[in-house]
GROMACS .gro file of C-alpha atoms in nm:
model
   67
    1UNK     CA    1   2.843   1.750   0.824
    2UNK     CA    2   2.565   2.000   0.777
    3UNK     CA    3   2.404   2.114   0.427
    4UNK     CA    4   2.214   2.418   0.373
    5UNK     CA    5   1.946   2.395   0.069
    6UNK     CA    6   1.742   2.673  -0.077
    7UNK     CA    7   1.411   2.508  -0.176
    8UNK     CA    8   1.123   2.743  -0.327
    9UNK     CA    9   0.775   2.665  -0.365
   10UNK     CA   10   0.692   2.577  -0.006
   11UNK     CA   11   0.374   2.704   0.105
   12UNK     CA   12   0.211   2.535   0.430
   13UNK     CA   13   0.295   2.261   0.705
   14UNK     CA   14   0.217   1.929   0.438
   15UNK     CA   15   0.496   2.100   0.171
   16UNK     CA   16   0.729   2.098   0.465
   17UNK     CA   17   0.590   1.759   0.614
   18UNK     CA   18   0.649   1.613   0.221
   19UNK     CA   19   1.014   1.761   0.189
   20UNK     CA   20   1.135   1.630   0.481
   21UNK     CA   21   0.999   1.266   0.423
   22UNK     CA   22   1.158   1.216   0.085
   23UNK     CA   23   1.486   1.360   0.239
   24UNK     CA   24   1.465   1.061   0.531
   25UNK     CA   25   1.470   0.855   0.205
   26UNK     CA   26   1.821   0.997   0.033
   27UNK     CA   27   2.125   0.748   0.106
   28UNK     CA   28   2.354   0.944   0.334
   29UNK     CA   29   2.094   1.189   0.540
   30UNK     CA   30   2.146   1.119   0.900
   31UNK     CA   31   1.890   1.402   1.038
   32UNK     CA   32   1.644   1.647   0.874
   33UNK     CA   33   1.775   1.926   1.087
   34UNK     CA   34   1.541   2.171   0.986
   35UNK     CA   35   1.252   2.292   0.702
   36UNK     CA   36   1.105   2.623   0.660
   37UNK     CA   37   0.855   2.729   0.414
   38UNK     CA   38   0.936   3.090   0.601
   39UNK     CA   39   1.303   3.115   0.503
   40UNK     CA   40   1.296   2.896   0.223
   41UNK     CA   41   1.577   2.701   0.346
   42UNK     CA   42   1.615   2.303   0.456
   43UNK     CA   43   1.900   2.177   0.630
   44UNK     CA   44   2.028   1.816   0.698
   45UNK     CA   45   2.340   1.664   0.833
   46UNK     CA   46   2.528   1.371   0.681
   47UNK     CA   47   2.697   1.353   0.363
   48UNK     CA   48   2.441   1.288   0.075
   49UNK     CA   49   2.516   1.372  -0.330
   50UNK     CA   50   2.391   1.738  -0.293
   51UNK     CA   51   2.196   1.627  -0.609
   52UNK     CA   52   2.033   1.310  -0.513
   53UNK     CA   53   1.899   1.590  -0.238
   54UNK     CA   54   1.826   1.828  -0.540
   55UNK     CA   55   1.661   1.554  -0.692
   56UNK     CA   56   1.443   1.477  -0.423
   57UNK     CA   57   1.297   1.807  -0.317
   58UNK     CA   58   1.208   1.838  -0.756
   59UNK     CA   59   1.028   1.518  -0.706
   60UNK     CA   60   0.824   1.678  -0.447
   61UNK     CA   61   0.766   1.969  -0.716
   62UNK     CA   62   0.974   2.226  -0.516
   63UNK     CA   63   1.292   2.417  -0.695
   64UNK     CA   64   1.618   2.367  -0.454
   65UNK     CA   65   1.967   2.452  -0.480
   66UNK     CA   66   2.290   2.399  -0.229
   67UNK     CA   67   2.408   2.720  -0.049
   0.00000   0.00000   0.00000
């Protein structure tokens, strides 16, 4: 199962690098599918607490929400 995440605040390669480490690290993400300062969007598949996800992109001092 895929989930779509707006995240704000991204603004070169080591914010997206950053965001998609701590995401590896969220019980239930299978595969960072994709992160993109440019559309302000990460997507993952598996089946994580959409805010264990929420809480990890904050942690990383970017704003996210599930869309």
């Amino acid at each position: 199962m895929q989930q779509r995440y707006q995240v704000t605040g991204m603004s070169c390669a080591h914010c997206e690098k950053a965001v998609a480490e701590a995401l590896k690290k969220v019980p239930g993400v299978e595969r960072v599918v994709s992160v993109s300062r440019e559309r302000e969007e990460v997507v993952i598949e598996g089946d994580p607490s959409p805010q264990a996800v929420i809480e990890a992109i904050l942690e990383e001092g970017y704003d996210a929400k599930l869309v």
